[in-house]
mmCIF file of C-alpha atoms in Angstrom:
data_model
loop_
_atom_site.group_PDB
_atom_site.id
_atom_site.type_symbol
_atom_site.label_atom_id
_atom_site.label_comp_id
_atom_site.label_asym_id
_atom_site.label_seq_id
_atom_site.Cartn_x
_atom_site.Cartn_y
_atom_site.Cartn_z
ATOM 1 C CA LEU A 1 65.113 12.915 -10.221
ATOM 2 C CA ALA A 2 68.795 13.574 -10.213
ATOM 3 C CA LYS A 3 70.812 11.393 -12.387
ATOM 4 C CA THR A 4 74.013 9.845 -10.991
ATOM 5 C CA THR A 5 77.271 8.965 -12.639
ATOM 6 C CA GLN A 6 79.600 6.463 -11.365
ATOM 7 C CA PRO A 7 82.454 4.254 -12.988
ATOM 8 C CA ILE A 8 81.414 1.289 -14.865
ATOM 9 C CA SER A 9 83.904 -0.995 -13.219
ATOM 10 C CA MET A 10 86.736 -1.098 -10.607
ATOM 11 C CA ASP A 11 89.401 -3.698 -9.690
ATOM 12 C CA SER A 12 90.975 -4.336 -6.310
ATOM 13 C CA TYR A 13 92.676 -6.732 -4.208
ATOM 14 C CA GLU A 14 91.826 -8.283 -0.911
ATOM 15 C CA GLY A 15 92.674 -6.093 2.086
ATOM 16 C CA GLN A 16 92.726 -2.827 0.168
ATOM 17 C CA GLU A 17 90.402 0.113 0.751
ATOM 18 C CA VAL A 18 88.123 0.725 -2.233
ATOM 19 C CA ASN A 19 86.457 4.190 -2.835
ATOM 20 C CA ILE A 20 83.669 4.536 -5.476
ATOM 21 C CA THR A 21 82.867 8.032 -6.434
ATOM 22 C CA CYS A 22 79.441 9.139 -7.656
ATOM 23 C CA SER A 23 78.486 12.485 -9.172
ATOM 24 C CA HIS A 24 75.025 13.809 -8.828
ATOM 25 C CA ASN A 25 75.226 17.386 -9.890
ATOM 26 C CA ASN A 26 71.386 18.031 -9.924
ATOM 27 C CA ILE A 27 70.707 16.890 -6.427
ATOM 28 C CA ALA A 28 68.000 18.626 -4.722
ATOM 29 C CA THR A 29 67.769 19.989 -1.253
ATOM 30 C CA ASN A 30 65.468 17.263 0.091
ATOM 31 C CA ASP A 31 67.533 14.380 -1.567
ATOM 32 C CA TYR A 32 69.560 11.854 0.278
ATOM 33 C CA ILE A 33 72.408 9.731 -1.283
ATOM 34 C CA THR A 34 71.989 5.935 -1.005
ATOM 35 C CA TRP A 35 74.121 3.188 -1.907
ATOM 36 C CA TYR A 36 73.120 -0.401 -2.692
ATOM 37 C CA GLN A 37 75.016 -3.576 -3.187
ATOM 38 C CA GLN A 38 73.937 -6.257 -5.505
ATOM 39 C CA PHE A 39 75.334 -9.789 -5.931
ATOM 40 C CA PRO A 40 74.390 -11.987 -8.980
ATOM 41 C CA SER A 41 71.040 -13.253 -8.954
ATOM 42 C CA GLN A 42 70.122 -11.421 -5.737
ATOM 43 C CA GLY A 43 68.159 -8.254 -5.042
ATOM 44 C CA PRO A 44 69.818 -5.045 -4.139
ATOM 45 C CA ARG A 45 70.893 -4.757 -0.550
ATOM 46 C CA PHE A 46 70.875 -1.336 1.224
ATOM 47 C CA ILE A 47 74.439 -0.385 2.341
ATOM 48 C CA ILE A 48 74.415 3.079 3.660
ATOM 49 C CA GLN A 49 72.551 6.519 3.163
ATOM 50 C CA GLY A 50 73.441 9.982 4.017
ATOM 51 C CA TYR A 51 72.651 13.728 3.522
ATOM 52 C CA LYS A 52 75.896 15.529 4.165
ATOM 53 C CA THR A 53 79.459 15.191 5.593
ATOM 54 C CA LYS A 54 80.344 11.630 6.754
ATOM 55 C CA VAL A 55 78.339 8.697 7.657
ATOM 56 C CA THR A 56 79.776 5.382 8.861
ATOM 57 C CA ASN A 57 78.179 2.057 9.573
ATOM 58 C CA GLU A 58 79.585 -1.399 10.182
ATOM 59 C CA VAL A 59 79.847 -2.075 6.499
ATOM 60 C CA ALA A 60 80.996 1.119 4.862
ATOM 61 C CA SER A 61 81.578 4.989 5.083
ATOM 62 C CA LEU A 62 80.015 7.569 2.885
ATOM 63 C CA PHE A 63 81.658 10.905 2.265
ATOM 64 C CA ILE A 64 79.674 13.773 1.027
ATOM 65 C CA PRO A 65 81.292 17.066 0.325
ATOM 66 C CA ALA A 66 79.546 20.428 1.349
ATOM 67 C CA ASP A 67 78.185 21.130 -2.117
ATOM 68 C CA ARG A 68 76.643 17.591 -2.284
ATOM 69 C CA LYS A 69 77.286 17.168 -6.057
ATOM 70 C CA SER A 70 79.211 14.090 -5.455
ATOM 71 C CA SER A 71 79.734 11.457 -2.949
ATOM 72 C CA THR A 72 82.200 8.566 -2.220
ATOM 73 C CA LEU A 73 81.520 5.142 -0.887
ATOM 74 C CA SER A 74 84.446 3.831 1.043
ATOM 75 C CA LEU A 75 84.808 -0.009 1.603
ATOM 76 C CA PRO A 76 87.466 -0.724 4.008
ATOM 77 C CA ARG A 77 89.649 -3.770 3.693
ATOM 78 C CA VAL A 78 87.693 -5.507 0.924
ATOM 79 C CA SER A 79 87.347 -9.241 0.638
ATOM 80 C CA LEU A 80 86.460 -11.512 -2.247
ATOM 81 C CA SER A 81 82.975 -11.477 -0.979
ATOM 82 C CA ASP A 82 82.595 -7.723 -1.700
ATOM 83 C CA THR A 83 82.726 -8.452 -5.454
ATOM 84 C CA ALA A 84 79.456 -7.007 -6.526
ATOM 85 C CA VAL A 85 77.704 -4.294 -8.397
ATOM 86 C CA TYR A 86 77.383 -1.045 -6.363
ATOM 87 C CA TYR A 87 74.629 1.364 -7.119
ATOM 88 C CA CYS A 88 74.610 5.061 -6.143
ATOM 89 C CA LEU A 89 71.041 6.673 -5.967
ATOM 90 C CA VAL A 90 69.598 9.917 -5.004
ATOM 91 C CA VAL A 91 66.351 9.545 -3.147
ATOM 92 C CA LEU A 92 63.861 11.670 -1.490
ATOM 93 C CA ASP A 93 63.587 11.918 2.209
ATOM 94 C CA THR A 94 60.005 11.026 2.407
ATOM 95 C CA GLY A 95 57.047 10.225 0.296
ATOM 96 C CA PHE A 96 56.807 7.917 -2.882
ATOM 97 C CA GLN A 97 59.708 7.711 -5.248
ATOM 98 C CA LYS A 98 60.849 5.784 -8.222
ATOM 99 C CA LEU A 99 64.463 4.643 -7.546
ATOM 100 C CA VAL A 100 66.436 5.337 -10.662
ATOM 101 C CA PHE A 101 69.191 2.733 -11.006
ATOM 102 C CA GLY A 102 71.949 3.276 -13.435
ATOM 103 C CA THR A 103 74.170 0.408 -14.533
ATOM 104 C CA GLY A 104 76.156 0.805 -11.314
ATOM 105 C CA THR A 105 79.846 -0.042 -10.665
ATOM 106 C CA ARG A 106 81.007 -3.545 -11.061
ATOM 107 C CA LEU A 107 83.830 -4.159 -8.246
ATOM 108 C CA LEU A 108 85.877 -7.093 -8.839
ATOM 109 C CA VAL A 109 88.137 -8.165 -5.761
ATOM 110 C CA SER A 110 90.953 -10.473 -6.527
ATOM 111 C CA PRO A 111 93.116 -12.532 -4.189
ATOM 112 C CA ASP B 1 65.157 -11.733 9.915
ATOM 113 C CA THR B 2 61.725 -11.328 8.177
ATOM 114 C CA GLY B 3 62.840 -9.480 5.154
ATOM 115 C CA VAL B 4 61.002 -9.065 1.888
ATOM 116 C CA SER B 5 59.926 -12.635 0.593
ATOM 117 C CA GLN B 6 59.397 -13.496 -2.949
ATOM 118 C CA ASN B 7 57.944 -16.666 -4.409
ATOM 119 C CA PRO B 8 58.662 -18.582 -6.713
ATOM 120 C CA ARG B 9 62.450 -17.660 -6.974
ATOM 121 C CA HIS B 10 62.741 -19.196 -10.413
ATOM 122 C CA LYS B 11 60.118 -19.877 -13.004
ATOM 123 C CA ILE B 12 60.536 -21.406 -16.484
ATOM 124 C CA THR B 13 57.363 -20.983 -18.644
ATOM 125 C CA LYS B 14 56.416 -21.493 -22.233
ATOM 126 C CA ARG B 15 55.615 -18.521 -24.133
ATOM 127 C CA GLY B 16 51.923 -17.606 -24.147
ATOM 128 C CA GLN B 17 51.438 -18.966 -20.574
ATOM 129 C CA ASN B 18 50.505 -16.887 -17.604
ATOM 130 C CA VAL B 19 52.739 -16.575 -14.571
ATOM 131 C CA THR B 20 52.076 -15.084 -11.056
ATOM 132 C CA PHE B 21 54.647 -13.949 -8.548
ATOM 133 C CA ARG B 22 54.047 -13.419 -5.006
ATOM 134 C CA CYS B 23 55.687 -10.859 -2.632
ATOM 135 C CA ASP B 24 55.354 -10.603 1.134
ATOM 136 C CA PRO B 25 56.814 -7.227 2.327
ATOM 137 C CA ILE B 26 58.365 -6.537 5.552
ATOM 138 C CA SER B 27 55.783 -6.559 8.242
ATOM 139 C CA GLU B 28 54.181 -3.040 8.848
ATOM 140 C CA HIS B 29 55.699 -1.659 5.608
ATOM 141 C CA ASN B 30 52.818 0.058 3.997
ATOM 142 C CA ARG B 31 54.679 0.781 0.667
ATOM 143 C CA LEU B 32 55.424 -1.834 -1.794
ATOM 144 C CA TYR B 33 57.135 -1.840 -5.108
ATOM 145 C CA TRP B 34 57.782 -3.998 -8.098
ATOM 146 C CA TYR B 35 60.940 -3.539 -10.153
ATOM 147 C CA ARG B 36 62.241 -5.598 -13.229
ATOM 148 C CA GLN B 37 65.768 -6.193 -13.902
ATOM 149 C CA THR B 38 67.503 -7.685 -17.070
ATOM 150 C CA LEU B 39 71.055 -8.843 -17.220
ATOM 151 C CA GLY B 40 73.660 -6.236 -17.031
ATOM 152 C CA GLN B 41 71.087 -3.440 -16.256
ATOM 153 C CA GLY B 42 70.004 -1.896 -13.100
ATOM 154 C CA PRO B 43 66.397 -2.499 -11.845
ATOM 155 C CA GLU B 44 63.668 -0.570 -13.513
ATOM 156 C CA PHE B 45 60.481 0.684 -11.626
ATOM 157 C CA LEU B 46 57.200 -0.933 -12.585
ATOM 158 C CA THR B 47 54.635 -0.117 -9.985
ATOM 159 C CA TYR B 48 53.962 1.022 -6.482
ATOM 160 C CA PHE B 49 51.358 0.489 -3.836
ATOM 161 C CA GLN B 50 50.525 2.314 -0.592
ATOM 162 C CA ASN B 51 48.585 -0.066 1.367
ATOM 163 C CA GLU B 52 46.191 -1.613 -1.046
ATOM 164 C CA ALA B 53 46.148 1.307 -3.468
ATOM 165 C CA GLN B 54 48.237 1.022 -6.643
ATOM 166 C CA LEU B 55 49.307 4.711 -7.029
ATOM 167 C CA GLU B 56 51.939 4.544 -9.701
ATOM 168 C CA LYS B 57 52.471 2.557 -12.743
ATOM 169 C CA SER B 58 55.307 2.645 -15.330
ATOM 170 C CA ARG B 59 54.875 2.579 -19.014
ATOM 171 C CA LEU B 60 56.779 -0.609 -18.819
ATOM 172 C CA LEU B 61 53.740 -2.328 -17.352
ATOM 173 C CA SER B 62 51.803 -3.270 -20.369
ATOM 174 C CA ASP B 63 48.376 -4.379 -20.380
ATOM 175 C CA ARG B 64 49.615 -8.053 -19.985
ATOM 176 C CA PHE B 65 50.816 -7.122 -16.486
ATOM 177 C CA SER B 66 48.698 -6.752 -13.436
ATOM 178 C CA ALA B 67 49.606 -6.259 -9.934
ATOM 179 C CA GLU B 68 47.517 -6.364 -6.800
ATOM 180 C CA ARG B 69 47.726 -5.908 -3.106
ATOM 181 C CA PRO B 70 44.217 -6.739 -1.964
ATOM 182 C CA LYS B 71 44.592 -6.419 1.695
ATOM 183 C CA GLY B 72 47.534 -4.080 1.898
ATOM 184 C CA SER B 73 49.926 -6.923 2.998
ATOM 185 C CA PHE B 74 51.263 -9.425 0.384
ATOM 186 C CA SER B 75 51.169 -8.472 -3.424
ATOM 187 C CA THR B 76 51.047 -10.397 -6.617
ATOM 188 C CA LEU B 77 52.341 -9.614 -10.026
ATOM 189 C CA GLU B 78 50.699 -11.555 -12.879
ATOM 190 C CA ILE B 79 51.937 -11.615 -16.505
ATOM 191 C CA GLN B 80 49.648 -12.974 -19.159
ATOM 192 C CA ARG B 81 50.443 -14.347 -22.502
ATOM 193 C CA THR B 82 54.289 -14.247 -21.606
ATOM 194 C CA GLU B 83 56.669 -13.295 -24.295
ATOM 195 C CA GLN B 84 60.432 -14.053 -24.438
ATOM 196 C CA GLY B 85 60.978 -10.403 -23.793
ATOM 197 C CA ASP B 86 59.516 -10.797 -20.390
ATOM 198 C CA SER B 87 62.412 -12.866 -19.279
ATOM 199 C CA ALA B 88 63.940 -10.881 -16.481
ATOM 200 C CA MET B 89 64.265 -10.835 -12.671
ATOM 201 C CA TYR B 90 61.361 -9.358 -10.996
ATOM 202 C CA LEU B 91 62.114 -7.599 -7.801
ATOM 203 C CA CYS B 92 59.711 -6.727 -4.939
ATOM 204 C CA ALA B 93 60.608 -3.973 -2.375
ATOM 205 C CA SER B 94 58.988 -2.405 0.497
ATOM 206 C CA SER B 95 59.513 0.649 2.804
ATOM 207 C CA PRO B 96 57.886 2.147 5.910
ATOM 208 C CA GLN B 97 56.116 5.344 5.779
ATOM 209 C CA ARG B 98 58.452 7.525 7.808
ATOM 210 C CA SER B 99 61.440 9.759 7.020
ATOM 211 C CA GLY B 100 64.661 7.850 6.048
ATOM 212 C CA ASN B 101 62.590 6.058 3.347
ATOM 213 C CA THR B 102 64.994 3.151 2.917
ATOM 214 C CA ILE B 103 63.680 0.722 0.402
ATOM 215 C CA TYR B 104 64.349 -2.969 1.150
ATOM 216 C CA PHE B 105 64.351 -5.510 -1.705
ATOM 217 C CA GLY B 106 63.421 -9.098 -1.971
ATOM 218 C CA GLU B 107 65.775 -11.700 -3.591
ATOM 219 C CA GLY B 108 63.870 -11.523 -6.748
ATOM 220 C CA SER B 109 61.933 -13.972 -8.907
ATOM 221 C CA TRP B 110 63.570 -15.034 -12.036
ATOM 222 C CA LEU B 111 61.365 -15.619 -15.104
ATOM 223 C CA THR B 112 62.663 -17.377 -18.144
ATOM 224 C CA VAL B 113 60.143 -17.624 -21.125
ATOM 225 C CA VAL B 114 61.141 -20.271 -23.609
#
């Protein structure tokens, strides 16, 4: 399973755009990039998943360059409620897999 | 919204007691997973079911741990003779058997062994 590397923590202010970059140098052809958000004492919540280029949903955007060795989660205009831990994972498209979580990026949004 | 449901949400038990957690996956999700998470760490894989078959178990799942999914719907995770090191959040997740393979987690069950 591809290992991911992401910053341990980031700070931001309300209304700013936050970009969290994740590196996954050993990503395989059949791997997707998936991001989860986790609030204290809650389970991880799926945010977004992509294979290449750009994916956007109502919560975030995911930018993936052509070599797919990294990806960037973009959170537009963050609010205090976006304070959470964000996990970047590389997952198979189909079939059983063990999700391998790192320690994630702890995002703190201040007023 | 019928997401993954876990019960109980919190459990405090004395060392040596047995505890059981229940997970109800999203309807029609035939894949079910158990993870464990300790403070400051990401979740760690424990075991995986496809329908009623337990197909994968982590080395973290000692012989005091047993998981079942008897009818391919809900699942239980039992911990026998609990130890203080078992204190953690136990997460259940489910996913459908189709491409896209997004895994959805429940809210978790917190275990405190005193």
